[in-house]
CSV table of C-alpha atoms and ligand atoms in Angstrom, one decimal:
chain,number,residue,atom,x,y,z
A,1,MET,CA,227.1,-64.7,115.7
A,2,ARG,CA,224.3,-65.9,117.7
A,3,LEU,CA,225.3,-67.7,121.1
A,4,PRO,CA,223.2,-69.9,122.8
A,5,ALA,CA,221.9,-68.5,126.1
A,6,VAL,CA,223.2,-70.8,128.5
A,7,LEU,CA,227.0,-69.8,126.8
A,8,LEU,CA,226.3,-66.3,126.6
A,9,ALA,CA,225.8,-66.4,130.6
A,10,LEU,CA,228.9,-68.0,131.0
A,11,LEU,CA,230.5,-65.7,129.0
A,12,MET,CA,229.4,-62.6,130.7
A,13,VAL,CA,231.8,-60.6,133.0
A,14,PRO,CA,230.0,-60.0,136.7
A,15,ALA,CA,229.3,-56.1,136.9
A,16,THR,CA,230.1,-56.6,140.5
A,17,LEU,CA,233.9,-57.9,139.3
A,18,LEU,CA,234.9,-54.3,138.8
A,19,SER,CA,235.3,-52.0,141.7
A,20,GLN,CA,234.2,-48.8,141.2
A,21,ASP,CA,238.5,-46.9,140.8
A,22,GLN,CA,239.3,-49.5,139.1
A,23,THR,CA,240.7,-48.2,135.4
A,24,VAL,CA,239.7,-50.4,132.7
A,25,ARG,CA,241.3,-50.0,128.9
A,26,ILE,CA,238.9,-51.1,126.2
A,27,ARG,CA,240.7,-52.0,122.5
A,28,ALA,CA,239.2,-51.7,119.5
A,29,ALA,CA,239.7,-51.4,116.0
A,30,THR,CA,237.5,-48.7,115.0
A,31,VAL,CA,236.1,-46.3,117.4
A,32,ILE,CA,232.6,-44.2,116.2
A,33,ASP,CA,232.3,-41.5,118.6
A,34,GLY,CA,228.9,-40.5,118.2
A,35,THR,CA,228.5,-37.3,116.7
A,36,GLY,CA,230.5,-38.5,113.5
A,37,LYS,CA,233.8,-39.5,114.4
A,38,THR,CA,236.0,-41.8,113.3
A,39,LEU,CA,238.8,-43.8,115.1
A,40,ARG,CA,241.0,-46.5,114.0
A,41,ASN,CA,243.0,-48.8,117.0
A,42,ALA,CA,241.6,-46.8,119.5
A,43,THR,CA,241.6,-47.5,123.5
A,44,ILE,CA,238.7,-45.7,125.4
A,45,VAL,CA,240.6,-45.8,129.0
A,46,VAL,CA,237.4,-45.7,131.7
A,47,ARG,CA,238.1,-45.0,135.7
A,48,GLY,CA,235.1,-45.1,138.0
A,49,SER,CA,231.8,-44.8,135.7
A,50,LYS,CA,233.5,-42.4,133.3
A,51,ILE,CA,235.6,-42.2,130.6
A,52,THR,CA,239.5,-40.6,131.3
A,53,SER,CA,241.3,-41.0,128.0
A,54,ILE,CA,240.5,-42.1,124.1
A,55,GLU,CA,244.1,-42.8,122.9
A,56,THR,CA,245.1,-44.0,120.0
A,57,ALA,CA,248.4,-46.3,118.6
A,58,SER,CA,248.1,-47.2,122.4
A,59,ALA,CA,250.7,-49.5,123.7
A,60,GLY,CA,249.0,-49.8,127.2
A,61,VAL,CA,247.8,-53.6,128.1
A,62,ALA,CA,244.5,-53.7,127.2
A,63,THR,CA,241.6,-55.5,129.8
A,64,TYR,CA,239.6,-55.7,127.0
A,65,ASP,CA,241.0,-56.2,123.4
A,66,LEU,CA,237.8,-55.8,120.9
A,67,ALA,CA,240.6,-56.8,118.2
A,68,THR,CA,238.3,-56.4,115.0
A,69,MET,CA,235.5,-54.7,116.6
A,70,THR,CA,233.5,-51.3,116.3
A,71,VAL,CA,233.1,-49.2,119.4
A,72,ILE,CA,230.4,-47.2,119.4
A,73,PRO,CA,228.6,-45.3,122.5
A,74,GLY,CA,225.5,-46.8,124.5
A,75,MET,CA,222.5,-46.8,121.9
A,76,ILE,CA,219.7,-44.6,123.0
A,77,ASP,CA,216.0,-45.6,122.3
A,78,VAL,CA,213.4,-42.6,122.7
A,79,HIS,CA,210.7,-44.7,122.3
A,80,SER,CA,210.0,-47.8,124.0
A,81,HIS,CA,207.3,-49.2,126.4
A,82,LEU,CA,209.2,-51.4,129.0
A,83,GLY,CA,206.1,-52.3,130.3
A,84,TRP,CA,204.5,-54.0,127.3
A,85,HIS,CA,204.3,-57.8,127.5
A,86,PHE,CA,202.3,-60.8,126.4
A,87,ASP,CA,201.3,-62.8,129.2
A,88,LYS,CA,201.3,-66.3,130.4
A,89,ASP,CA,199.0,-67.4,128.2
A,90,GLY,CA,201.4,-66.0,125.2
A,91,ARG,CA,198.3,-63.2,124.6
A,92,TYR,CA,199.4,-59.4,125.3
A,93,ALA,CA,198.3,-58.2,128.2
A,94,ALA,CA,197.4,-55.0,129.3
A,95,ARG,CA,198.6,-54.8,132.9
A,96,ARG,CA,196.6,-57.5,134.0
A,97,GLY,CA,199.1,-59.4,136.2
A,98,THR,CA,199.7,-58.5,140.0
A,99,PRO,CA,202.4,-55.8,141.2
A,100,ALA,CA,205.3,-58.0,141.4
A,101,GLU,CA,204.5,-60.0,138.1
A,102,GLU,CA,204.1,-56.8,136.3
A,103,ILE,CA,207.4,-54.8,137.3
A,104,LEU,CA,209.4,-58.3,136.4
A,105,TYR,CA,208.1,-58.7,133.1
A,106,SER,CA,209.3,-54.9,132.5
A,107,ALA,CA,212.8,-56.1,134.4
A,108,GLU,CA,213.0,-58.5,131.9
A,109,ASN,CA,212.4,-56.4,129.3
A,110,ALA,CA,214.8,-54.0,130.3
A,111,TYR,CA,217.4,-57.0,130.8
A,112,VAL,CA,217.2,-57.2,127.1
A,113,THR,CA,217.2,-54.0,126.0
A,114,LEU,CA,220.7,-53.7,127.7
A,115,MET,CA,222.2,-56.7,126.3
A,116,ALA,CA,220.7,-55.2,122.6
A,117,GLY,CA,223.1,-52.3,123.3
A,118,PHE,CA,220.8,-50.1,124.3
A,119,THR,CA,221.8,-48.4,127.2
A,120,THR,CA,219.2,-45.4,128.1
A,121,ILE,CA,215.5,-45.3,127.0
A,122,GLN,CA,212.6,-42.9,127.3
A,123,SER,CA,209.3,-44.8,128.0
A,124,PRO,CA,206.1,-42.7,127.4
A,125,GLY,CA,205.0,-44.5,130.2
A,126,GLN,CA,203.7,-45.9,133.1
A,127,ALA,CA,203.4,-46.0,136.8
A,128,ASN,CA,205.6,-48.5,138.0
A,129,ASP,CA,208.1,-47.4,135.5
A,130,VAL,CA,209.5,-45.1,138.2
A,131,GLU,CA,209.8,-47.4,140.6
A,132,LEU,CA,211.6,-49.8,137.6
A,133,ARG,CA,214.2,-46.5,136.9
A,134,ASP,CA,214.9,-46.0,140.3
A,135,ALA,CA,216.2,-49.0,140.8
A,136,ILE,CA,218.2,-49.5,138.1
A,137,ALA,CA,219.9,-46.4,138.7
A,138,ARG,CA,220.7,-48.1,142.3
A,139,GLY,CA,223.3,-49.3,140.3
A,140,LEU,CA,222.9,-53.5,140.7
A,141,PHE,CA,219.5,-54.7,138.1
A,142,PRO,CA,220.9,-54.6,134.7
A,143,GLY,CA,219.2,-52.5,132.9
A,144,PRO,CA,218.8,-49.2,130.3
A,145,ARG,CA,218.5,-45.7,132.3
A,146,VAL,CA,215.2,-45.1,132.2
A,147,LEU,CA,213.6,-41.9,131.4
A,148,THR,CA,209.6,-41.9,132.1
A,149,SER,CA,206.4,-39.9,131.4
A,150,ILE,CA,204.5,-41.8,134.3
A,151,ARG,CA,200.9,-41.4,132.6
A,152,GLN,CA,199.8,-39.3,129.1
A,153,LEU,CA,197.8,-37.1,129.1
A,154,ASN,CA,195.0,-37.0,125.7
A,155,GLU,CA,191.9,-35.3,124.4
A,156,GLY,CA,190.0,-36.9,127.5
A,157,SER,CA,192.8,-35.2,129.8
A,158,GLY,CA,190.0,-32.0,130.4
A,159,THR,CA,190.0,-28.4,130.2
A,160,PRO,CA,193.7,-26.6,130.0
A,161,ASP,CA,193.3,-25.5,133.4
A,162,GLU,CA,192.8,-29.3,134.4
A,163,ILE,CA,195.9,-30.2,131.9
A,164,ARG,CA,198.1,-27.3,133.4
A,165,THR,CA,196.7,-29.0,136.6
A,166,LYS,CA,198.2,-32.6,135.8
A,167,VAL,CA,201.4,-31.5,134.3
A,168,GLN,CA,202.5,-29.8,137.6
A,169,GLN,CA,201.9,-33.1,139.1
A,170,LEU,CA,203.7,-34.6,136.6
A,171,LYS,CA,206.8,-32.6,137.5
A,172,LYS,CA,205.8,-33.2,141.4
A,173,ASP,CA,205.5,-36.8,140.7
A,174,GLY,CA,209.4,-37.1,139.1
A,175,ALA,CA,208.2,-37.5,135.1
A,176,ASP,CA,211.0,-36.9,133.3
A,177,VAL,CA,209.1,-36.1,130.0
A,178,VAL,CA,205.8,-35.6,129.3
A,179,LYS,CA,203.7,-37.6,126.7
A,180,ILE,CA,201.0,-36.6,124.8
A,181,PHE,CA,198.5,-37.5,122.6
A,182,ALA,CA,197.6,-35.1,119.8
A,183,SER,CA,196.4,-37.9,117.6
A,184,ALA,CA,194.6,-41.1,117.5
A,185,SER,CA,196.6,-45.1,117.3
A,186,ILE,CA,197.4,-45.9,113.3
A,187,ARG,CA,195.0,-48.3,113.8
A,188,ASP,CA,191.9,-45.8,114.1
A,189,GLY,CA,193.2,-43.6,110.9
A,190,GLY,CA,195.6,-41.2,113.1
A,191,LYS,CA,193.4,-38.2,113.1
A,192,GLN,CA,193.8,-35.2,115.4
A,193,THR,CA,191.7,-35.9,118.8
A,194,MET,CA,193.0,-33.1,121.3
A,195,THR,CA,192.7,-29.5,120.4
A,196,SER,CA,194.9,-26.7,120.0
A,197,ALA,CA,194.1,-25.1,123.4
A,198,GLN,CA,194.7,-28.5,125.2
A,199,LEU,CA,197.8,-28.7,123.4
A,200,GLU,CA,198.9,-25.4,124.3
A,201,ALA,CA,198.6,-26.1,127.7
A,202,ALA,CA,199.7,-29.0,127.6
A,203,CYS,CA,203.3,-28.6,126.1
A,204,GLY,CA,203.5,-24.4,127.6
A,205,GLU,CA,203.1,-25.9,131.5
A,206,ALA,CA,205.6,-28.1,130.4
A,207,LYS,CA,208.0,-26.0,128.9
A,208,ALA,CA,207.2,-23.4,132.3
A,209,GLN,CA,207.7,-26.9,134.6
A,210,GLY,CA,211.3,-27.6,132.8
A,211,LEU,CA,209.9,-30.4,131.1
A,212,ARG,CA,209.9,-31.8,127.6
A,213,THR,CA,207.3,-32.8,125.3
A,214,MET,CA,207.0,-35.9,123.1
A,215,VAL,CA,203.7,-36.1,121.0
A,216,HIS,CA,202.3,-38.8,119.4
A,217,ALA,CA,200.8,-37.5,116.0
A,218,HIS,CA,200.1,-39.4,112.7
A,219,SER,CA,198.1,-36.9,110.5
A,220,PRO,CA,199.4,-33.8,108.8
A,221,GLU,CA,197.2,-31.4,110.6
A,222,SER,CA,198.0,-32.9,114.2
A,223,ILE,CA,201.9,-32.6,114.1
A,224,LYS,CA,201.0,-28.6,113.0
A,225,ALA,CA,199.2,-28.1,115.8
A,226,SER,CA,201.7,-29.8,118.2
A,227,VAL,CA,204.5,-27.8,116.4
A,228,ASP,CA,202.5,-24.2,117.0
A,229,ALA,CA,202.3,-25.3,120.3
A,230,GLY,CA,205.0,-25.4,121.1
A,231,CYS,CA,206.0,-29.2,121.9
A,232,ASP,CA,209.6,-30.7,121.4
A,233,GLN,CA,209.2,-33.6,119.7
A,234,ILE,CA,206.5,-35.6,117.3
A,235,GLU,CA,206.2,-39.1,117.7
A,236,HIS,CA,205.6,-41.7,114.7
A,237,GLY,CA,204.0,-39.1,111.7
A,238,VAL,CA,202.9,-41.6,109.6
A,239,PHE,CA,200.9,-39.4,106.9
A,240,ALA,CA,203.9,-36.4,107.9
A,241,ASP,CA,204.3,-35.1,104.4
A,242,GLU,CA,207.5,-32.7,102.9
A,243,PRO,CA,205.7,-29.2,104.5
A,244,THR,CA,205.0,-30.7,107.6
A,245,LEU,CA,208.6,-32.6,108.1
A,246,LYS,CA,209.8,-29.1,106.7
A,247,LEU,CA,208.0,-27.0,109.5
A,248,MET,CA,209.7,-29.4,112.4
A,249,ALA,CA,212.9,-29.1,110.9
A,250,ASP,CA,212.6,-25.2,111.0
A,251,LYS,CA,211.5,-24.9,114.2
A,252,GLY,CA,214.4,-27.1,115.7
A,253,VAL,CA,211.3,-30.0,116.4
A,254,TYR,CA,212.4,-33.5,117.2
A,255,PHE,CA,211.4,-35.9,115.2
A,256,ASP,CA,211.0,-39.7,116.4
A,257,PRO,CA,209.8,-41.6,113.2
A,258,ASN,CA,209.4,-45.5,114.3
A,259,VAL,CA,209.5,-48.1,110.7
A,260,GLY,CA,211.3,-50.6,111.4
A,261,VAL,CA,210.3,-52.3,114.6
A,262,VAL,CA,206.6,-51.9,115.5
A,263,LEU,CA,204.5,-52.3,112.7
A,264,GLN,CA,206.6,-55.4,111.9
A,265,ASN,CA,206.7,-56.7,115.4
A,266,TYR,CA,202.7,-56.4,115.4
A,267,LEU,CA,202.2,-58.1,112.4
A,268,ARG,CA,204.7,-60.7,113.3
A,269,ASN,CA,202.6,-61.3,116.3
A,270,LYS,CA,199.2,-61.1,115.1
A,271,ALA,CA,197.7,-64.1,116.9
A,272,LYS,CA,198.8,-62.5,120.3
A,273,TYR,CA,197.3,-59.5,120.0
A,274,LEU,CA,194.3,-59.6,117.5
A,275,GLY,CA,190.9,-58.9,119.3
A,276,ILE,CA,192.1,-57.4,122.2
A,277,GLY,CA,190.9,-53.7,122.3
A,278,ASN,CA,191.3,-52.0,118.3
A,279,TYR,CA,194.0,-54.8,117.5
A,280,ASN,CA,191.1,-55.9,115.3
A,281,GLU,CA,191.2,-56.9,111.6
A,282,GLU,CA,191.0,-53.3,110.8
A,283,GLY,CA,193.1,-51.8,113.2
A,284,PHE,CA,195.8,-54.8,111.2
A,285,ALA,CA,194.8,-53.6,107.7
A,286,TYR,CA,195.4,-50.1,108.7
A,287,MET,CA,198.9,-51.4,110.2
A,288,GLU,CA,199.5,-53.1,106.9
A,289,LYS,CA,199.2,-50.5,104.8
A,290,GLY,CA,201.6,-48.1,107.4
A,291,LEU,CA,204.3,-50.3,106.3
A,292,ALA,CA,204.2,-48.8,102.8
A,293,LEU,CA,203.4,-45.0,104.2
A,294,ASN,CA,206.1,-45.5,106.3
A,295,ALA,CA,208.4,-46.5,103.5
A,296,THR,CA,207.4,-43.3,102.0
A,297,MET,CA,207.6,-41.0,104.7
A,298,ILE,CA,210.9,-41.9,106.3
A,299,LYS,CA,212.6,-41.2,102.6
A,300,LYS,CA,211.4,-37.5,102.6
A,301,ALA,CA,212.2,-37.4,106.3
A,302,VAL,CA,215.7,-38.3,105.2
A,303,ALA,CA,216.1,-36.3,102.4
A,304,THR,CA,214.3,-33.3,104.4
A,305,PRO,CA,217.1,-31.0,105.8
A,306,ASN,CA,218.4,-30.2,109.0
A,307,LEU,CA,215.6,-32.4,110.7
A,308,LYS,CA,216.3,-33.5,113.9
A,309,MET,CA,215.2,-37.2,113.5
A,310,VAL,CA,216.0,-39.5,117.0
A,311,LEU,CA,216.1,-42.6,117.2
A,312,GLY,CA,213.1,-44.6,118.6
A,313,THR,CA,211.1,-47.9,118.4
A,314,ASP,CA,207.7,-47.6,119.8
A,315,ALA,CA,209.1,-51.1,121.6
A,316,VAL,CA,205.8,-53.2,122.8
A,317,ALA,CA,205.4,-56.5,123.5
A,318,GLY,CA,207.7,-59.3,121.1
A,319,ALA,CA,209.6,-56.4,120.5
A,320,HIS,CA,212.0,-55.9,123.2
A,321,GLY,CA,215.8,-57.1,122.5
A,322,HIS,CA,215.2,-55.7,118.7
A,323,ASN,CA,215.9,-52.1,118.8
A,324,ALA,CA,218.5,-51.4,116.7
A,325,ASP,CA,216.1,-53.2,113.8
A,326,GLU,CA,215.1,-49.2,113.5
A,327,ILE,CA,218.5,-47.9,112.7
A,328,VAL,CA,219.0,-50.8,110.2
A,329,GLU,CA,215.5,-50.1,108.5
A,330,ARG,CA,216.1,-46.5,108.0
A,331,VAL,CA,219.2,-47.0,106.5
A,332,ARG,CA,217.7,-49.8,104.2
A,333,GLN,CA,214.1,-48.2,103.2
A,334,GLY,CA,215.3,-44.0,103.8
A,335,ASN,CA,218.9,-44.5,102.3
A,336,GLN,CA,219.9,-43.2,105.6
A,337,LYS,CA,223.8,-42.5,105.8
A,338,PRO,CA,224.7,-45.4,108.9
A,339,MET,CA,226.9,-42.5,110.3
A,340,ASP,CA,223.7,-40.3,110.7
A,341,ALA,CA,222.1,-43.5,111.8
A,342,ILE,CA,224.0,-44.1,114.4
A,343,ILE,CA,224.4,-40.8,115.6
A,344,SER,CA,220.4,-40.3,115.7
A,345,ALA,CA,220.5,-42.9,117.8
A,346,THR,CA,223.3,-41.5,119.9
A,347,SER,CA,224.6,-38.0,120.6
A,348,LEU,CA,221.1,-36.8,118.9
A,349,ALA,CA,219.1,-38.9,121.0
A,350,ALA,CA,221.1,-37.6,123.8
A,351,ARG,CA,220.3,-34.2,122.4
A,352,SER,CA,217.0,-34.8,122.6
A,353,MET,CA,216.5,-36.0,126.0
A,354,ARG,CA,219.0,-32.7,127.1
A,355,LEU,CA,221.8,-35.5,128.2
A,356,ASP,CA,224.2,-34.8,125.5
A,357,LYS,CA,226.8,-33.2,128.2
A,358,THR,CA,226.7,-37.0,129.7
A,359,ILE,CA,226.0,-39.7,127.7
A,360,GLY,CA,225.9,-40.8,123.7
A,361,THR,CA,229.2,-39.5,123.2
A,362,LEU,CA,232.5,-41.0,123.5
A,363,ALA,CA,234.8,-38.6,124.8
A,364,VAL,CA,236.4,-37.5,127.8
A,365,GLY,CA,234.5,-36.9,130.8
A,366,TYR,CA,231.1,-38.9,129.1
A,367,ASP,CA,229.7,-41.4,131.3
A,368,ALA,CA,231.4,-44.8,130.3
A,369,ASP,CA,228.2,-46.0,128.3
A,370,LEU,CA,229.8,-47.8,125.3
A,371,VAL,CA,229.1,-50.9,122.9
A,372,ALA,CA,230.9,-53.5,120.7
A,373,LEU,CA,229.1,-54.7,117.5
A,374,ASP,CA,231.0,-57.3,115.6
A,375,GLY,CA,231.3,-56.1,111.9
A,376,ASP,CA,231.7,-52.3,110.6
A,377,PRO,CA,228.7,-50.7,110.7
A,378,LEU,CA,229.3,-47.9,108.4
A,379,ALA,CA,229.9,-50.9,105.7
A,380,ASP,CA,227.3,-53.1,106.6
A,381,ILE,CA,224.4,-51.2,109.2
A,382,THR,CA,223.3,-54.8,110.2
A,383,ALA,CA,226.1,-54.7,112.6
A,384,VAL,CA,224.6,-52.8,115.1
A,385,THR,CA,222.2,-56.3,115.5
A,386,ARG,CA,225.1,-57.8,116.6
A,387,VAL,CA,226.2,-56.7,120.0
A,388,ALA,CA,229.3,-58.2,121.4
A,389,PHE,CA,230.3,-55.9,124.7
A,390,VAL,CA,227.9,-53.9,127.0
A,391,MET,CA,229.3,-51.1,129.1
A,392,LYS,CA,227.0,-48.9,130.9
A,393,GLY,CA,228.2,-46.6,133.4
A,394,GLY,CA,232.0,-48.4,133.7
A,395,LYS,CA,230.4,-51.7,134.3
A,396,VAL,CA,230.5,-54.4,132.0
A,397,TYR,CA,227.1,-56.6,131.3
A,398,LYS,CA,227.9,-58.2,128.3
A,399,HIS,CA,231.5,-59.6,126.9
A,400,ILE,CA,231.3,-62.4,124.1
A,401,ALA,CA,234.3,-63.1,122.8
A,402,PRO,CA,235.2,-62.8,119.2
A,403,ALA,CA,234.4,-65.9,117.2
A,404,THR,CA,237.7,-67.5,116.3
A,405,THR,CA,235.9,-69.2,113.0
A,406,ARG,CA,233.4,-68.2,110.6
B,1,ZN,ZN1,204.3,-45.4,122.2
C-alpha cells in the first residue's frame, strides 16, 4: 500500500492533539513484543509517554483499532548517517551547504526515517547531530531518537595518548558512542588501518569514560584486532569469515552487518556519486563484488550460534526511509528467521545501545514506541516495509487507515 504524499499528510494525526496524560488504546490483530513473544487480539494501553498495560481479549473501546495489522516495537537502526544527502544539483554533497541547509537536509532524513517506522537511530556521526538530537528530544520536531558519535577516530587520530584525549573530549561534547575506523573502506579494499595500540587506546579509554564503541572493520584482521582491543561492536564486516564470526560471538561483541541497503543504494544512485572522492569506477567495482561477498557472509553470520547481530543499515544519501529493506534482505539472503530479524531491530538493538530498559520491547513501563505493519511479518517479512502507524514516546506521528479494498 503506497499512498500519495498529500493524502498521507491528511491522514496523519497531528502529534500535538494528544495531551500528555491522555490514555490511548491501540488494538491490533497481532502484537510482536520485540523479545520473541507474540500476542493475538491485543490492546496496548498508553498513558503519557509510557505503556501502562497490554490486554488480551479486551472489551474496551480502542482509540486506534488497527484491526488486521501487526504491531511491533518502534524499529531501531544502529547505523544511519542522517546528514548525508544529494544536493540541489542532484549529486552527493559532502556537507557543502550552509549550516542551515545542512541541518534541514538532516531533518528531512530524520522525518522520512521516522515515517518508515524507525523511532531510534544511531549516527556515526557528525557535528550537527548534536543540535538535531536535542531538537528532536524537545518533542515537537518529528524524527527518531538520535544517538551520535559526533566525530570519528581513525589511523590519523594520533598516538595512543592523543587518541585517549580525543575520547575524553568526545565525552565532554556529549557523544553517545565512539565511532572508530579500524579498516579502509570497501571501496579501497577494506584492509586494517589502525594499529592495535591505537585501537586499545580508543576502546580502552571509551570504556573508562562509560562510552560504547562501534568499529568500522571489513577484513578479518581488523575485526580481530578490534575485538582483542575490547571494542563493543563491529560494523560492516564484509570479509568476516567463520573464525572471526565465532570470535565475536564468543566475546559477546555485537555485529552489525549491512547487506540490504547501503551497497544497493550506491549502485542504484551511481550517477549521483560517481567522480566524487573514492566513488570512482574501481570503487564501484568493489561495491558490486561486495553484494556477493555480503550474501555469503550473512549466511555464515546467521548460522553462527550466539552471535549478537543487530540491525543497522549504514544509510547514506538516497537510502533514508528504506531502512527496513535491511531486515528483509537478512531474511531473504541470510535465511534469518523473521522473528530473529525483528528482535535484532528492536530489543537486541536497544540492548546494544544500553537502552533495553526503556525501548525496543513492548511491555509495561517501556516508552510507547510502536509501529503497525500492514501484514504479518512472520509470514511475509516485506510487511516491515509497509508501516501504517507510528507512535514514538506516546505521540502518534503517522496513521494510515487500513485500505477497504485490496
Ligand atoms: Zn557508516
